[in-house]
mmCIF file of C-alpha atoms in Angstrom:
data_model
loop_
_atom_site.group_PDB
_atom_site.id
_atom_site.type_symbol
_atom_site.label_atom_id
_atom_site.label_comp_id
_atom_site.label_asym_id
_atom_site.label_seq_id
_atom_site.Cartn_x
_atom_site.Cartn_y
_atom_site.Cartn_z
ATOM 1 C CA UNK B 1 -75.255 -23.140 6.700
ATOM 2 C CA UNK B 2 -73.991 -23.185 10.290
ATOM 3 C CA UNK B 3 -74.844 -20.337 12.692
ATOM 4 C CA UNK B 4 -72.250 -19.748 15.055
ATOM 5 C CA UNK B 5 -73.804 -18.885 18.219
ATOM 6 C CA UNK B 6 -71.884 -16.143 20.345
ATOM 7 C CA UNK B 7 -69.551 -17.715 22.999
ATOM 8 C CA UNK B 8 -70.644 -16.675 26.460
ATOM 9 C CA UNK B 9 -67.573 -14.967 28.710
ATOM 10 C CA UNK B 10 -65.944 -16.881 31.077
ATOM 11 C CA UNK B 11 -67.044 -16.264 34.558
ATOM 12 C CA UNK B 12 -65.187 -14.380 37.314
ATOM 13 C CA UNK B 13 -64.390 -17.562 39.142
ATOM 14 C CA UNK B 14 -62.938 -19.458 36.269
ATOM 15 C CA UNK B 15 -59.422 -19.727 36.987
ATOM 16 C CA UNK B 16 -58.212 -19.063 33.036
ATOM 17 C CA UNK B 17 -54.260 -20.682 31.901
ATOM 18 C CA UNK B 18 -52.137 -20.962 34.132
ATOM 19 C CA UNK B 19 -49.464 -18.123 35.161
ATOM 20 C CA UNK B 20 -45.706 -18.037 34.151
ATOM 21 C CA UNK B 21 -43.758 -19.926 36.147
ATOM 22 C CA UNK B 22 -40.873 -18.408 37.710
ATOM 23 C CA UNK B 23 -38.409 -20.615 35.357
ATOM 24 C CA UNK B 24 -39.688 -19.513 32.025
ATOM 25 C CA UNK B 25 -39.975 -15.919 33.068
ATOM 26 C CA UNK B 26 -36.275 -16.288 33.811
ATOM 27 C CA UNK B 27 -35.623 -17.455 30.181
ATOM 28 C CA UNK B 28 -37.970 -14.721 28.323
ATOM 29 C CA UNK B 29 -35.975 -12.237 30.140
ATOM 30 C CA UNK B 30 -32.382 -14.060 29.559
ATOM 31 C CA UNK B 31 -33.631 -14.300 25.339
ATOM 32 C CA UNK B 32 -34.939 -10.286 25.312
ATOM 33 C CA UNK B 33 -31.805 -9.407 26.908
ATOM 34 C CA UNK B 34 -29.569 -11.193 24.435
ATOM 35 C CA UNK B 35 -31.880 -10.176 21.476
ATOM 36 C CA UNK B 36 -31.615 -6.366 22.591
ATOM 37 C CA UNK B 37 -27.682 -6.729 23.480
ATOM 38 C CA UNK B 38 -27.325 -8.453 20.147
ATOM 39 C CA UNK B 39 -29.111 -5.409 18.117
ATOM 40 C CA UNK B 40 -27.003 -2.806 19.854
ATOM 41 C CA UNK B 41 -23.613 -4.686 20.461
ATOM 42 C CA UNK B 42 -23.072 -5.930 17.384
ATOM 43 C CA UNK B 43 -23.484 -2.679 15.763
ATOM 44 C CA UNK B 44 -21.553 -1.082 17.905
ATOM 45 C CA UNK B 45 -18.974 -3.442 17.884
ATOM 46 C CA UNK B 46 -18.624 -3.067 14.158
ATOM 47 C CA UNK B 47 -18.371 0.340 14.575
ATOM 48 C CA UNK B 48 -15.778 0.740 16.834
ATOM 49 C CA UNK B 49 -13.607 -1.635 14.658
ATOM 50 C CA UNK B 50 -14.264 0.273 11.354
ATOM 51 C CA UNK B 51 -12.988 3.671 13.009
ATOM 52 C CA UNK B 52 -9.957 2.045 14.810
ATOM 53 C CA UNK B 53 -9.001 0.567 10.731
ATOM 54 C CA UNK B 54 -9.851 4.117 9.558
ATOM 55 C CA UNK B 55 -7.921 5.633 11.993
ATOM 56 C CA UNK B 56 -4.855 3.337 11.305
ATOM 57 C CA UNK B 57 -5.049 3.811 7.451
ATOM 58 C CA UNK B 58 -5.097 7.132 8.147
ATOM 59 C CA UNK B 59 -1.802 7.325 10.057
ATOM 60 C CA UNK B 60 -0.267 4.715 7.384
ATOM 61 C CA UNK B 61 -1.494 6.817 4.362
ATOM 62 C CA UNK B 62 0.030 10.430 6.721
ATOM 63 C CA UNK B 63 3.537 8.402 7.513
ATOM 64 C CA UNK B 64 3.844 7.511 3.918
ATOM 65 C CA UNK B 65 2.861 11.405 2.852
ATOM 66 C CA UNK B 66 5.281 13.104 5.175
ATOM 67 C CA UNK B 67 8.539 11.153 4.722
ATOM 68 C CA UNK B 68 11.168 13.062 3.892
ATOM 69 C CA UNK B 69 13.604 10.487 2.695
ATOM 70 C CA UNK B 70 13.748 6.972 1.272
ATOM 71 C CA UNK B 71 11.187 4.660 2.359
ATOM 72 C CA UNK B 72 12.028 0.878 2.603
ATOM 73 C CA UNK B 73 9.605 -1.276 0.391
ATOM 74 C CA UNK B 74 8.338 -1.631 -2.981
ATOM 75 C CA UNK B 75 6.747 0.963 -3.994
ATOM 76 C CA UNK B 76 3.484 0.872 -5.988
ATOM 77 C CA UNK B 77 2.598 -1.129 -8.840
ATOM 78 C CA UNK B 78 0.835 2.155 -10.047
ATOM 79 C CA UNK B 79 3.855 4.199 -9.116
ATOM 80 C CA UNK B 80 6.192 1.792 -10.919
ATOM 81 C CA UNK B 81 3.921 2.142 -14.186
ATOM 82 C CA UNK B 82 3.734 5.541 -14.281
ATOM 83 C CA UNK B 83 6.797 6.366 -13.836
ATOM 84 C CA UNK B 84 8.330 3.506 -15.957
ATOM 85 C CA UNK B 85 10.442 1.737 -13.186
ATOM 86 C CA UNK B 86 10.284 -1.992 -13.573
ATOM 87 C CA UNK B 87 12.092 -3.565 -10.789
ATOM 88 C CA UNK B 88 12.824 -6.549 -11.373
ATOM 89 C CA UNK B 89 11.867 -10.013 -9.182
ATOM 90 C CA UNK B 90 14.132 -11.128 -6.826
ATOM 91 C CA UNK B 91 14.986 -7.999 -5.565
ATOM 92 C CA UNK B 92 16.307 -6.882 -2.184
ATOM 93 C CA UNK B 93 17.297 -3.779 -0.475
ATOM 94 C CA UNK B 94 14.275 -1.807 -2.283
ATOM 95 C CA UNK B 95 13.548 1.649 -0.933
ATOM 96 C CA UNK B 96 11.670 4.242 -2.690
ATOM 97 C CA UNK B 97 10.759 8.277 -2.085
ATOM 98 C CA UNK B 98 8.513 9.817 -4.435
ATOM 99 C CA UNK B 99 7.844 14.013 -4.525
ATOM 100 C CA UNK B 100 5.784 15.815 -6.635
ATOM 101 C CA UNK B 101 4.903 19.462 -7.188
ATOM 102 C CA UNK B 102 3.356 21.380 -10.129
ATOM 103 C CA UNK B 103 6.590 21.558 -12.088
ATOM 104 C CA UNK B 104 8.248 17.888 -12.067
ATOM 105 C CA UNK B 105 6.981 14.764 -10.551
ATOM 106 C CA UNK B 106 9.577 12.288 -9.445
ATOM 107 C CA UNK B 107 9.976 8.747 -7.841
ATOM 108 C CA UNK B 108 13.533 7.705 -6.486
ATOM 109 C CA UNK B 109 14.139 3.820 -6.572
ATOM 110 C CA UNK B 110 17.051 1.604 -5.461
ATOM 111 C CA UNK B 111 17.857 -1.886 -5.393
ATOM 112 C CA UNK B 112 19.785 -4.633 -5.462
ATOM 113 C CA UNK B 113 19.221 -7.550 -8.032
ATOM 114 C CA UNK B 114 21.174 -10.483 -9.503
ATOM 115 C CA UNK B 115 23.169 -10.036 -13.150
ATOM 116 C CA UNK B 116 19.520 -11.719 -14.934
ATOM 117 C CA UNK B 117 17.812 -8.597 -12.847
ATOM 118 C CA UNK B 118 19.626 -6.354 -13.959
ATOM 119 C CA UNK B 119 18.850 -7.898 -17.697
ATOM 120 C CA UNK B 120 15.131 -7.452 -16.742
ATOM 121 C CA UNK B 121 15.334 -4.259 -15.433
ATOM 122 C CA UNK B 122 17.300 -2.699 -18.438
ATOM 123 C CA UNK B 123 14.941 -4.672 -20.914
ATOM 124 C CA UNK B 124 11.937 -3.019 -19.312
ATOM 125 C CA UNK B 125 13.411 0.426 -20.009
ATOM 126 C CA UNK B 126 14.198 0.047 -23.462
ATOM 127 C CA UNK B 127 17.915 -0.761 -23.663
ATOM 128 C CA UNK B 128 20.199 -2.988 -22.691
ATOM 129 C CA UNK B 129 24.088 -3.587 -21.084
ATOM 130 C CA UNK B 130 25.898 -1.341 -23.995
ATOM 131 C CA UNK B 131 23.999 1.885 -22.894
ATOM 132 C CA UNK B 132 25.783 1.526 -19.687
ATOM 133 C CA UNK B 133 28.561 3.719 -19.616
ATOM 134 C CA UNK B 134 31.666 3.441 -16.738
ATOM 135 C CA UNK B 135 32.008 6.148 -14.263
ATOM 136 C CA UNK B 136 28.910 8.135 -15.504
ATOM 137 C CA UNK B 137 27.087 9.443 -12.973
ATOM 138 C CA UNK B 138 23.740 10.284 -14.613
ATOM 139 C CA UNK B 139 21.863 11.169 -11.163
ATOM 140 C CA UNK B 140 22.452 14.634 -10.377
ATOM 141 C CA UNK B 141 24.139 16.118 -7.162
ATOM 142 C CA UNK B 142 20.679 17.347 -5.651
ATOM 143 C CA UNK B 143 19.126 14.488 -6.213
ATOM 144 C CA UNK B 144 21.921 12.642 -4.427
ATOM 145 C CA UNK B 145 21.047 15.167 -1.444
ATOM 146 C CA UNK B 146 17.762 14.484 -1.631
ATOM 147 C CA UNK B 147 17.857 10.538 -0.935
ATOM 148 C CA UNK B 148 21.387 10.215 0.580
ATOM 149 C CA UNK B 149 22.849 8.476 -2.264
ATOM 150 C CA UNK B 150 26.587 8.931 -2.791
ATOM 151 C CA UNK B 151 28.599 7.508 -5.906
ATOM 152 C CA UNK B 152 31.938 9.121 -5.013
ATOM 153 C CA UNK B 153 34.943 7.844 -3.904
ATOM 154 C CA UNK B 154 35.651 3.836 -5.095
ATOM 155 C CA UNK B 155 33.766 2.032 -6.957
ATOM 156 C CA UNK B 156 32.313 0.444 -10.338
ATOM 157 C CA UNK B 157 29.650 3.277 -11.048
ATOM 158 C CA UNK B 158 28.010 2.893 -14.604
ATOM 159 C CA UNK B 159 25.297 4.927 -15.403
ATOM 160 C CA UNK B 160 22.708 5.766 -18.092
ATOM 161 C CA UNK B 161 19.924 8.441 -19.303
ATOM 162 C CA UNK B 162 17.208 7.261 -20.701
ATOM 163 C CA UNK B 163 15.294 10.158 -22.046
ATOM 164 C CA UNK B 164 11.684 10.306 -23.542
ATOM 165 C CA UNK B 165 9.661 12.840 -24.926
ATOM 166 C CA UNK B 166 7.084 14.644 -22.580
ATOM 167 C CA UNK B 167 5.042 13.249 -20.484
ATOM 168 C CA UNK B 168 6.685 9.974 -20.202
ATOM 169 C CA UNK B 169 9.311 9.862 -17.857
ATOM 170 C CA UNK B 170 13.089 10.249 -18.119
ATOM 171 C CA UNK B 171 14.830 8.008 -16.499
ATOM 172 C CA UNK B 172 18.607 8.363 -14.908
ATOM 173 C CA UNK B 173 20.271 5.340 -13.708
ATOM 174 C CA UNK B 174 23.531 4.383 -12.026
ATOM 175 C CA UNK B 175 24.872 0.820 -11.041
ATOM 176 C CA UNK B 176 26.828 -0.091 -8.797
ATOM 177 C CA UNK B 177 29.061 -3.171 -10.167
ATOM 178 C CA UNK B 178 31.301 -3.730 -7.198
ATOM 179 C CA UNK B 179 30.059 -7.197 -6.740
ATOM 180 C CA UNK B 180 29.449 -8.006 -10.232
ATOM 181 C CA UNK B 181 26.626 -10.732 -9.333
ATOM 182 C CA UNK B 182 24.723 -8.450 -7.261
ATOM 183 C CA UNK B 183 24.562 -4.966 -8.688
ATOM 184 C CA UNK B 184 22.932 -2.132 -6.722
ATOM 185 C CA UNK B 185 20.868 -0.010 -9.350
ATOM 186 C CA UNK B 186 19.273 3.594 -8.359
ATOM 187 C CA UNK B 187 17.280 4.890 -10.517
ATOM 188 C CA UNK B 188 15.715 8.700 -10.577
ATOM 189 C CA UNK B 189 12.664 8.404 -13.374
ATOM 190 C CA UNK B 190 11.449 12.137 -13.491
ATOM 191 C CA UNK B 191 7.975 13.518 -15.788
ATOM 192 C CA UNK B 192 6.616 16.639 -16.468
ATOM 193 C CA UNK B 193 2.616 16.053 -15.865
#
């Protein structure tokens, strides 16, 4: 076995390692300061982004909330499922307004599609080109008020109601056929929750 013997401290005059030169402690210093900017700007950074997003989402999710009128875009694949709208792909000219209150929810869709769109579209609610009937207007006056929409005066209206049993939605339709290969559909689908 090995003893080790205690080490004797250095003496006074011993010079010990060298000092920092002035180059490295420029470099420790440059390296804490990016370490400690890196730990509080990057954070902070982050944060600042995430409330600007939350702020915007906000104001989108508020402009969408408060419109008073039709709304141009799709609306919701979740809105078009509940309420049984299925607009059909290529579409243009879609607008949409939803309202909703403890009595009757409803969403109010229009479009224009091509003559195979208008196929779709009819498929997807059940029925087809013979439940269209000429000069019916199946949406009713206030909801005409409420989105703007008049079908007076000229014009190749056809319209339908397709009615289901509560709580699926009803669904009241009108076409406009003045340019046969591009119909303009509205549709008012309405449910009692």
């Amino acid at each position: 076995m090995t003893e080790t013997l205690p080490q004797q401290a250095a003496s006074p005059e011993d010079p010990g390692p060298p000092g920092e030169d002035r180059r490295h402690m420029i470099r420790r210093r440059a390296l804490t300061l990016l370490i400690i900017v890196l730990l509080i700007g990057v954070p902070a950074g982050y944060l600042a982004i995430s409330a600007g997003q939350s702020r915007d989402s906000g104001r989108d999710k508020e402009a969408k909330y408060a419109a008073t009128g039709m709304t141009e875009g799709w609306p919701s694949k979740l809105q078009r499922r509940i309420y049984e709208v299925p607009v059909p792909v290529p579409s243009d000219e879609v607008a949409y307004y939803e309202t909703n209150n403890w009595k009757t929810s409803r969403l109010y869709v229009q479009f224009q599609t091509t003559n195979a769109g208008l196929d779709v579209f009819l498929a997807g609610l059940g029925v087809d080109r013979d439940a269209l009937k000429q000069d019916k207007i199946a949406i009713s006056d206030r909801a005409q008020r409420v989105t703007g929409w008049e079908f007076g005066g000229s014009g190749s209206w056809w319209g339908l109601v397709k009615e289901q049993e509560d709580p699926a939605p009803t669904q009241d339709v009108v076409v406009n056929m003045d340019d046969p290969d591009y119909p303009m559909v509205y549709v008012v689908s309405h449910t009692v929750p």
